[in-house]
Amino acid sequence: TLYFARRRPASLLNEEIESAWRAKRQIDGAWGGVENMGKPINNGSKNFIVSISPDNNTLLVGNSYHTDGVQQGNGLSISHRTKDGWQVPKPVLIDDYYNDHEYVNFCLTPNQKVLLMALERLDSHGEQDLYVSFRKDNGDWAKPINLGKTLNTHQSEFSPFLAADGKTLYFASEGHPGYGDADIFMSRRL
């Protein structure tokens, strides 16, 4: 399943509504028709998928939601698939979370115990750096830890993705030498 966001004008004031959509791969390899994910993931505000678990049953979604599904504001939320569909997204609470950059990226690892993110914080080595946060026993997340200078440079590192082996990290970087503005890199945890 491919998840993506679509934008459309919401009014004559040039506001935009962003909603989450999906398309499923068919047996012959072609992509099927696209479908709006509907409520509770979409609620008439800016809605988008941040990350999905490999079993296709857990979504990280942008923004925070009230218990009735209405958008509450900026943040990160999580939704689990049930037999009746997706749950209303619940807030993801990260200790001492802040981001001084315009953009943020998150990746929930396959075991759902580690959250990778691209942030700009006081201890960043450049613009966006890669950070890790670990799930605590109560379900919240620990303070983000900078992944260090081996991965992070004086420029932006972003779009982290941890492979199913739990050791192979893919990310984009504008600071490591490459072929263009932002190249894709891979690093393996020792």
PDB file of C-alpha atoms in Angstrom:
ATOM      1  CA  THR A   1       0.000   0.000   0.000  1.00  0.00           C
ATOM      2  CA  LEU A   2       1.269   3.456  -0.925  1.00  0.00           C
ATOM      3  CA  TYR A   3       0.201   6.278   1.397  1.00  0.00           C
ATOM      4  CA  PHE A   4       0.423   9.898   0.271  1.00  0.00           C
ATOM      5  CA  ALA A   5      -1.049  13.337   0.844  1.00  0.00           C
ATOM      6  CA  ARG A   6      -3.026  15.427  -1.627  1.00  0.00           C
ATOM      7  CA  ARG A   7      -3.638  19.147  -1.401  1.00  0.00           C
ATOM      8  CA  ARG A   8      -6.560  21.088  -2.773  1.00  0.00           C
ATOM      9  CA  PRO A   9      -7.734  24.671  -2.324  1.00  0.00           C
ATOM     10  CA  ALA A  10     -10.195  25.025   0.555  1.00  0.00           C
ATOM     11  CA  SER A  11     -11.544  28.455  -0.336  1.00  0.00           C
ATOM     12  CA  LEU A  12     -11.031  31.542  -2.405  1.00  0.00           C
ATOM     13  CA  LEU A  13      -8.501  32.678   0.224  1.00  0.00           C
ATOM     14  CA  ASN A  14      -5.938  30.219  -1.206  1.00  0.00           C
ATOM     15  CA  GLU A  15      -6.004  28.078   1.925  1.00  0.00           C
ATOM     16  CA  GLU A  16      -5.214  24.431   1.316  1.00  0.00           C
ATOM     17  CA  ILE A  17      -6.738  21.269   2.677  1.00  0.00           C
ATOM     18  CA  GLU A  18      -4.364  18.340   2.825  1.00  0.00           C
ATOM     19  CA  SER A  19      -5.745  14.834   3.133  1.00  0.00           C
ATOM     20  CA  ALA A  20      -4.323  11.326   3.376  1.00  0.00           C
ATOM     21  CA  TRP A  21      -4.899   8.917   0.500  1.00  0.00           C
ATOM     22  CA  ARG A  22      -3.791   5.390  -0.354  1.00  0.00           C
ATOM     23  CA  ALA A  23      -3.381   3.150  -3.376  1.00  0.00           C
ATOM     24  CA  LYS A  24      -2.924  -0.601  -3.303  1.00  0.00           C
ATOM     25  CA  ARG A  25      -0.635  -2.600  -5.528  1.00  0.00           C
ATOM     26  CA  GLN A  26      -2.459  -5.180  -7.598  1.00  0.00           C
ATOM     27  CA  ILE A  27      -1.402  -8.778  -8.202  1.00  0.00           C
ATOM     28  CA  ASP A  28      -0.066  -7.845 -11.659  1.00  0.00           C
ATOM     29  CA  GLY A  29       2.175  -5.140 -10.103  1.00  0.00           C
ATOM     30  CA  ALA A  30       0.099  -2.192 -11.324  1.00  0.00           C
ATOM     31  CA  TRP A  31      -1.283   0.344  -8.851  1.00  0.00           C
ATOM     32  CA  GLY A  32      -5.010   0.302  -8.232  1.00  0.00           C
ATOM     33  CA  GLY A  33      -7.208   3.345  -7.941  1.00  0.00           C
ATOM     34  CA  VAL A  34      -6.585   5.866  -5.186  1.00  0.00           C
ATOM     35  CA  GLU A  35      -8.929   6.214  -2.256  1.00  0.00           C
ATOM     36  CA  ASN A  36      -9.314   8.870   0.403  1.00  0.00           C
ATOM     37  CA  MET A  37      -8.600   7.414   3.849  1.00  0.00           C
ATOM     38  CA  GLY A  38     -11.648   9.149   5.289  1.00  0.00           C
ATOM     39  CA  LYS A  39     -12.376   9.677   8.956  1.00  0.00           C
ATOM     40  CA  PRO A  40     -10.879   9.550  11.503  1.00  0.00           C
ATOM     41  CA  ILE A  41      -7.514  10.059   9.732  1.00  0.00           C
ATOM     42  CA  ASN A  42      -8.891  12.886   7.589  1.00  0.00           C
ATOM     43  CA  ASN A  43     -10.868  15.622   9.299  1.00  0.00           C
ATOM     44  CA  GLY A  44     -11.018  18.573   6.897  1.00  0.00           C
ATOM     45  CA  SER A  45      -7.719  20.042   8.069  1.00  0.00           C
ATOM     46  CA  LYS A  46      -4.119  19.306   7.024  1.00  0.00           C
ATOM     47  CA  ASN A  47      -3.842  15.542   7.379  1.00  0.00           C
ATOM     48  CA  PHE A  48      -0.908  13.398   6.273  1.00  0.00           C
ATOM     49  CA  ILE A  49       0.739  10.060   6.993  1.00  0.00           C
ATOM     50  CA  VAL A  50       4.219  10.311   8.522  1.00  0.00           C
ATOM     51  CA  SER A  51       5.139   6.638   8.853  1.00  0.00           C
ATOM     52  CA  ILE A  52       3.486   3.213   8.716  1.00  0.00           C
ATOM     53  CA  SER A  53       4.456  -0.013  10.411  1.00  0.00           C
ATOM     54  CA  PRO A  54       5.558  -2.937   8.220  1.00  0.00           C
ATOM     55  CA  ASP A  55       2.457  -4.927   9.214  1.00  0.00           C
ATOM     56  CA  ASN A  56       0.306  -2.051   7.867  1.00  0.00           C
ATOM     57  CA  ASN A  57      -1.598  -1.757  11.168  1.00  0.00           C
ATOM     58  CA  THR A  58      -0.053   1.325  12.826  1.00  0.00           C
ATOM     59  CA  LEU A  59       0.090   4.841  11.392  1.00  0.00           C
ATOM     60  CA  LEU A  60       2.006   7.874  12.580  1.00  0.00           C
ATOM     61  CA  VAL A  61       0.081  10.918  11.395  1.00  0.00           C
ATOM     62  CA  GLY A  62       0.891  14.596  11.411  1.00  0.00           C
ATOM     63  CA  ASN A  63      -0.813  16.936  13.890  1.00  0.00           C
ATOM     64  CA  SER A  64      -2.767  16.167  17.023  1.00  0.00           C
ATOM     65  CA  TYR A  65      -6.443  15.262  17.298  1.00  0.00           C
ATOM     66  CA  HIS A  66      -9.185  15.780  19.868  1.00  0.00           C
ATOM     67  CA  THR A  67     -10.920  12.596  21.048  1.00  0.00           C
ATOM     68  CA  ASP A  68     -13.770  13.332  18.592  1.00  0.00           C
ATOM     69  CA  GLY A  69     -11.296  13.354  15.653  1.00  0.00           C
ATOM     70  CA  VAL A  70     -11.163  17.136  15.123  1.00  0.00           C
ATOM     71  CA  GLN A  71      -7.663  18.565  14.671  1.00  0.00           C
ATOM     72  CA  GLN A  72      -6.215  19.973  17.872  1.00  0.00           C
ATOM     73  CA  GLY A  73      -3.017  21.512  16.482  1.00  0.00           C
ATOM     74  CA  ASN A  74       0.567  20.708  15.553  1.00  0.00           C
ATOM     75  CA  GLY A  75       2.183  17.537  16.779  1.00  0.00           C
ATOM     76  CA  LEU A  76       2.422  13.845  16.068  1.00  0.00           C
ATOM     77  CA  SER A  77      -0.243  11.205  16.622  1.00  0.00           C
ATOM     78  CA  ILE A  78      -0.591   7.446  16.335  1.00  0.00           C
ATOM     79  CA  SER A  79      -3.489   5.354  15.085  1.00  0.00           C
ATOM     80  CA  HIS A  80      -3.955   1.583  15.139  1.00  0.00           C
ATOM     81  CA  ARG A  81      -6.096  -0.439  12.754  1.00  0.00           C
ATOM     82  CA  THR A  82      -8.941  -2.384  14.362  1.00  0.00           C
ATOM     83  CA  LYS A  83     -11.533  -4.712  12.855  1.00  0.00           C
ATOM     84  CA  ASP A  84     -13.737  -1.618  12.443  1.00  0.00           C
ATOM     85  CA  GLY A  85     -11.088   0.588  10.778  1.00  0.00           C
ATOM     86  CA  TRP A  86      -8.583   3.139  12.083  1.00  0.00           C
ATOM     87  CA  GLN A  87      -8.757   4.479  15.638  1.00  0.00           C
ATOM     88  CA  VAL A  88      -8.969   8.210  16.252  1.00  0.00           C
ATOM     89  CA  PRO A  89      -5.274   9.224  16.367  1.00  0.00           C
ATOM     90  CA  LYS A  90      -3.861   9.698  19.862  1.00  0.00           C
ATOM     91  CA  PRO A  91      -1.003  12.070  20.728  1.00  0.00           C
ATOM     92  CA  VAL A  92       2.585  10.840  20.690  1.00  0.00           C
ATOM     93  CA  LEU A  93       4.181  12.379  23.776  1.00  0.00           C
ATOM     94  CA  ILE A  94       7.953  12.934  23.613  1.00  0.00           C
ATOM     95  CA  ASP A  95       9.852  14.258  26.647  1.00  0.00           C
ATOM     96  CA  ASP A  96      11.440  17.684  26.083  1.00  0.00           C
ATOM     97  CA  TYR A  97      10.289  17.748  22.459  1.00  0.00           C
ATOM     98  CA  TYR A  98      10.911  20.869  20.413  1.00  0.00           C
ATOM     99  CA  ASN A  99      12.066  21.552  16.874  1.00  0.00           C
ATOM    100  CA  ASP A 100      13.580  24.842  15.702  1.00  0.00           C
ATOM    101  CA  HIS A 101      13.481  23.858  12.012  1.00  0.00           C
ATOM    102  CA  GLU A 102      10.655  24.511   9.576  1.00  0.00           C
ATOM    103  CA  TYR A 103      10.346  20.792   8.798  1.00  0.00           C
ATOM    104  CA  VAL A 104      10.364  17.582  10.813  1.00  0.00           C
ATOM    105  CA  ASN A 105      10.537  13.912   9.824  1.00  0.00           C
ATOM    106  CA  PHE A 106       9.658  10.841  11.871  1.00  0.00           C
ATOM    107  CA  CYS A 107      10.092   7.113  11.352  1.00  0.00           C
ATOM    108  CA  LEU A 108       8.658   4.479  13.664  1.00  0.00           C
ATOM    109  CA  THR A 109      10.899   1.425  13.601  1.00  0.00           C
ATOM    110  CA  PRO A 110       9.461  -2.011  12.778  1.00  0.00           C
ATOM    111  CA  ASN A 111       9.441  -3.120  16.444  1.00  0.00           C
ATOM    112  CA  GLN A 112       7.595   0.144  17.365  1.00  0.00           C
ATOM    113  CA  LYS A 113       9.999   0.753  20.266  1.00  0.00           C
ATOM    114  CA  VAL A 114      12.246   3.322  18.585  1.00  0.00           C
ATOM    115  CA  LEU A 115      11.317   6.620  16.960  1.00  0.00           C
ATOM    116  CA  LEU A 116      13.798   8.240  14.589  1.00  0.00           C
ATOM    117  CA  MET A 117      13.410  11.909  13.764  1.00  0.00           C
ATOM    118  CA  ALA A 118      15.038  14.813  11.947  1.00  0.00           C
ATOM    119  CA  LEU A 119      15.024  17.955  14.100  1.00  0.00           C
ATOM    120  CA  GLU A 120      16.944  21.131  14.743  1.00  0.00           C
ATOM    121  CA  ARG A 121      17.681  21.570  18.445  1.00  0.00           C
ATOM    122  CA  LEU A 122      20.243  23.347  20.602  1.00  0.00           C
ATOM    123  CA  ASP A 123      22.579  20.326  20.458  1.00  0.00           C
ATOM    124  CA  SER A 124      22.317  19.948  16.656  1.00  0.00           C
ATOM    125  CA  HIS A 125      25.573  19.946  14.689  1.00  0.00           C
ATOM    126  CA  GLY A 126      24.001  21.842  11.814  1.00  0.00           C
ATOM    127  CA  GLU A 127      20.507  22.421  10.557  1.00  0.00           C
ATOM    128  CA  GLN A 128      18.359  19.290  10.847  1.00  0.00           C
ATOM    129  CA  ASP A 129      20.079  16.393  12.613  1.00  0.00           C
ATOM    130  CA  LEU A 130      19.010  12.804  13.103  1.00  0.00           C
ATOM    131  CA  TYR A 131      17.766  11.932  16.592  1.00  0.00           C
ATOM    132  CA  VAL A 132      16.446   8.822  18.301  1.00  0.00           C
ATOM    133  CA  SER A 133      13.862   8.424  21.051  1.00  0.00           C
ATOM    134  CA  PHE A 134      13.004   5.213  22.878  1.00  0.00           C
ATOM    135  CA  ARG A 135       9.535   4.127  24.006  1.00  0.00           C
ATOM    136  CA  LYS A 136       9.184   4.169  27.781  1.00  0.00           C
ATOM    137  CA  ASP A 137       7.224   1.612  29.820  1.00  0.00           C
ATOM    138  CA  ASN A 138       4.234   3.972  30.069  1.00  0.00           C
ATOM    139  CA  GLY A 139       4.018   4.283  26.250  1.00  0.00           C
ATOM    140  CA  ASP A 140       5.434   7.814  26.058  1.00  0.00           C
ATOM    141  CA  TRP A 141       8.805   8.560  24.455  1.00  0.00           C
ATOM    142  CA  ALA A 142      12.132   9.558  26.033  1.00  0.00           C
ATOM    143  CA  LYS A 143      13.953  12.811  25.260  1.00  0.00           C
ATOM    144  CA  PRO A 144      15.448  12.800  21.719  1.00  0.00           C
ATOM    145  CA  ILE A 145      19.140  11.865  21.576  1.00  0.00           C
ATOM    146  CA  ASN A 146      21.358  13.242  18.813  1.00  0.00           C
ATOM    147  CA  LEU A 147      22.863  10.418  16.705  1.00  0.00           C
ATOM    148  CA  GLY A 148      26.246  12.177  16.607  1.00  0.00           C
ATOM    149  CA  LYS A 149      28.767  13.545  14.145  1.00  0.00           C
ATOM    150  CA  THR A 150      29.318  10.306  12.230  1.00  0.00           C
ATOM    151  CA  LEU A 151      25.853  10.730  10.705  1.00  0.00           C
ATOM    152  CA  ASN A 152      25.096  14.411  11.283  1.00  0.00           C
ATOM    153  CA  THR A 153      26.938  17.231   9.506  1.00  0.00           C
ATOM    154  CA  HIS A 154      26.842  21.039   9.541  1.00  0.00           C
ATOM    155  CA  GLN A 155      23.984  20.866   7.007  1.00  0.00           C
ATOM    156  CA  SER A 156      20.653  18.997   7.037  1.00  0.00           C
ATOM    157  CA  GLU A 157      20.142  15.267   7.520  1.00  0.00           C
ATOM    158  CA  PHE A 158      16.538  14.134   7.167  1.00  0.00           C
ATOM    159  CA  SER A 159      14.057  11.453   6.051  1.00  0.00           C
ATOM    160  CA  PRO A 160      15.351   8.655   8.308  1.00  0.00           C
ATOM    161  CA  PHE A 161      14.181   5.100   7.662  1.00  0.00           C
ATOM    162  CA  LEU A 162      15.308   2.036   9.601  1.00  0.00           C
ATOM    163  CA  ALA A 163      15.141  -1.259   7.698  1.00  0.00           C
ATOM    164  CA  ALA A 164      13.465  -4.367   9.107  1.00  0.00           C
ATOM    165  CA  ASP A 165      16.833  -5.709  10.337  1.00  0.00           C
ATOM    166  CA  GLY A 166      16.864  -2.922  12.946  1.00  0.00           C
ATOM    167  CA  LYS A 167      20.443  -1.979  11.993  1.00  0.00           C
ATOM    168  CA  THR A 168      20.398  -0.464   8.498  1.00  0.00           C
ATOM    169  CA  LEU A 169      19.558   3.244   8.478  1.00  0.00           C
ATOM    170  CA  TYR A 170      18.747   5.128   5.285  1.00  0.00           C
ATOM    171  CA  PHE A 171      18.617   8.922   5.312  1.00  0.00           C
ATOM    172  CA  ALA A 172      19.082  11.982   3.126  1.00  0.00           C
ATOM    173  CA  SER A 173      21.937  14.423   3.686  1.00  0.00           C
ATOM    174  CA  GLU A 174      22.967  17.774   2.272  1.00  0.00           C
ATOM    175  CA  GLY A 175      26.271  17.679   4.197  1.00  0.00           C
ATOM    176  CA  HIS A 176      27.933  14.386   3.232  1.00  0.00           C
ATOM    177  CA  PRO A 177      29.742  14.485  -0.147  1.00  0.00           C
ATOM    178  CA  GLY A 178      27.494  13.262  -2.936  1.00  0.00           C
ATOM    179  CA  TYR A 179      26.123  13.973  -6.377  1.00  0.00           C
ATOM    180  CA  GLY A 180      23.591  16.704  -5.678  1.00  0.00           C
ATOM    181  CA  ASP A 181      21.943  18.883  -3.073  1.00  0.00           C
ATOM    182  CA  ALA A 182      20.577  16.005  -0.977  1.00  0.00           C
ATOM    183  CA  ASP A 183      21.710  12.463  -1.586  1.00  0.00           C
ATOM    184  CA  ILE A 184      20.567   9.222   0.027  1.00  0.00           C
ATOM    185  CA  PHE A 185      22.992   7.511   2.382  1.00  0.00           C
ATOM    186  CA  MET A 186      23.060   4.259   4.308  1.00  0.00           C
ATOM    187  CA  SER A 187      24.728   3.435   7.598  1.00  0.00           C
ATOM    188  CA  ARG A 188      24.743   0.209   9.627  1.00  0.00           C
ATOM    189  CA  ARG A 189      24.700   0.175  13.406  1.00  0.00           C
ATOM    190  CA  LEU A 190      27.752  -1.647  14.800  1.00  0.00           C
TER     191      LEU A 190
END
